[in-house]
Structures are given as structure tokens and as C-alpha cells.
Coordinates of C-alpha atoms in Angstrom, one line a residue:
M1 CA 0.0 0.1 0.0
V2 CA 2.8 2.4 0.9
V3 CA 4.7 1.7 -2.2
N4 CA 1.5 2.2 -4.3
Q5 CA 0.8 5.7 -2.5
I6 CA 4.6 6.8 -3.3
S7 CA 4.4 5.7 -7.0
R8 CA 1.1 7.7 -7.3
R9 CA 2.8 10.7 -5.8
G10 CA 5.8 10.5 -8.1
Y11 CA 3.5 10.1 -11.2
R12 CA 1.4 13.1 -10.0
D13 CA 4.5 15.1 -9.5
W14 CA 5.9 14.0 -12.9
L15 CA 2.6 14.9 -14.6
V16 CA 2.4 18.3 -12.9
Q17 CA 5.9 19.1 -13.8
R18 CA 5.2 18.3 -17.6
I19 CA 1.9 20.4 -17.6
T20 CA 3.5 23.4 -15.8
A21 CA 6.6 23.3 -18.2
L22 CA 4.0 23.2 -21.2
L23 CA 2.1 26.2 -19.9
S24 CA 5.3 28.1 -19.4
G25 CA 6.5 27.2 -22.9
I26 CA 3.2 28.1 -24.4
Y27 CA 3.3 31.5 -22.6
T28 CA 6.8 32.2 -23.7
I29 CA 6.1 31.4 -27.3
F30 CA 3.0 33.7 -27.2
I31 CA 5.1 36.5 -25.7
I32 CA 7.9 36.0 -28.4
I33 CA 5.4 36.1 -31.1
F34 CA 3.8 39.3 -29.8
L35 CA 7.2 40.8 -29.6
I36 CA 8.1 39.7 -33.1
I37 CA 4.7 41.0 -34.7
N38 CA 4.9 44.4 -32.6
Y39 CA 8.4 45.1 -33.3
P40 CA 9.5 47.7 -32.3
I41 CA 7.2 47.6 -29.2
S42 CA 6.3 50.7 -27.4
Y43 CA 5.5 51.1 -23.8
R44 CA 1.8 51.7 -24.6
Q45 CA 1.5 48.3 -26.5
W46 CA 3.2 46.5 -23.6
Y47 CA 1.0 48.3 -21.1
F48 CA -2.2 47.5 -23.0
L49 CA -1.2 43.9 -23.3
F50 CA -0.5 43.4 -19.6
T51 CA -3.6 45.5 -18.5
H52 CA -6.0 43.3 -20.3
L53 CA -7.8 41.1 -18.0
T54 CA -7.2 37.7 -19.8
M55 CA -3.4 38.4 -20.0
K56 CA -3.5 39.2 -16.3
F57 CA -5.2 35.8 -15.6
F58 CA -2.9 33.9 -17.7
T59 CA 0.2 35.7 -16.5
L60 CA -0.8 34.8 -12.9
L61 CA -1.8 31.2 -13.9
V62 CA 1.8 30.9 -15.4
I63 CA 3.5 32.3 -12.4
F64 CA 1.7 30.0 -10.3
S65 CA 2.6 27.1 -12.5
V66 CA 6.2 28.0 -12.4
L67 CA 6.2 28.3 -8.7
W68 CA 4.5 24.9 -8.3
H69 CA 7.1 23.6 -10.6
A70 CA 9.9 25.0 -8.7
W71 CA 8.3 23.6 -5.3
I72 CA 8.2 20.1 -6.8
G73 CA 11.7 20.4 -7.9
M74 CA 13.1 21.8 -4.7
W75 CA 11.1 19.2 -2.6
T76 CA 12.5 16.6 -4.7
I77 CA 16.1 17.7 -4.3
F78 CA 15.7 18.2 -0.5
T79 CA 14.2 14.6 -0.2
D80 CA 17.0 13.1 -2.2
Y81 CA 20.1 15.0 -0.8
V82 CA 19.3 16.3 2.5
K83 CA 19.2 13.6 5.1
S84 CA 18.7 15.6 8.4
K85 CA 15.1 15.8 8.7
L86 CA 15.2 19.2 10.7
T87 CA 17.4 20.6 8.1
R88 CA 15.2 19.4 5.3
L89 CA 12.1 20.8 6.9
T90 CA 13.8 24.1 7.6
L91 CA 14.8 24.3 4.0
E92 CA 11.3 23.4 2.7
I93 CA 9.7 26.1 5.0
I94 CA 12.1 28.7 3.7
V95 CA 11.5 27.8 0.1
C96 CA 7.7 27.7 0.7
L97 CA 7.8 31.2 2.3
L98 CA 9.7 32.4 -0.6
L99 CA 7.3 31.0 -3.1
V100 CA 4.3 32.3 -1.3
T101 CA 6.1 35.6 -1.2
Y102 CA 6.8 35.7 -4.9
F103 CA 3.3 34.8 -5.6
I104 CA 1.7 37.4 -3.4
W105 CA 4.2 40.0 -5.0
A106 CA 3.0 38.8 -8.6
I107 CA -0.8 39.5 -7.5
E108 CA 0.2 42.8 -6.3
F109 CA 2.2 43.7 -9.3
L110 CA -0.4 42.4 -11.8
W111 CA -3.7 43.3 -10.1
I112 CA -3.0 46.2 -7.5
A113 CA -0.1 48.3 -8.9
R114 CA -0.8 50.7 -11.6

């Protein structure tokens, strides 16, 4: 039973990593195409792109997926290479707090700041 649970977690983490990487790739390709089509880009074009509600939503979704991707990667590294449980827990808490801080900052930047 325990082995089955671990293998499911591993598969889920693997799948999440692939989906978040795909989202990041699609977003990056979209931005590159936008920059190529609108070359030379003005501040006004850039501003209007990122003030559009759909772009804000997808940017926040991609930021969340990158942070989730980072969490899975860091958790895997800590689990594999940090043997001390206290040190591993401390590192996981620090990384978790940093990732939450980055997400809050992204929300503030995209939705609150003008």
C-alpha cells in the first residue's frame, strides 16, 4: 500500500512538472510572437497587453505554475540529498515562504499596482 501511494505521488509530480512546463512554454512562445509582430514595441503596447484581464489571468496562472514547478523540484532535491529531517524541514519552510512571497508579489504587481 505504501509503495503504491509513493508511486502515485511520483506520477502526479511528474505529470504536474510536464503540464507546468508546457504552460510556461506556451506563454513564452506567445510573448515572443507578440514581440516579433509588434517590433519595435512601445510602452503603450506593452502596457495594454498586460492590463488586459485575460493576459493578467494567464500571466498569474503561468507564475503559479512556475512556482509549483519550482516547489516540486526543490522538494525532490531536498528529499533526495538532505538527510537531516530538521535541516530538510527548515529548507522546505524557507522555500515555501519564498514561493508564497513571490506569488503575493505577482498578484500585487499584476492586479493592484498601476
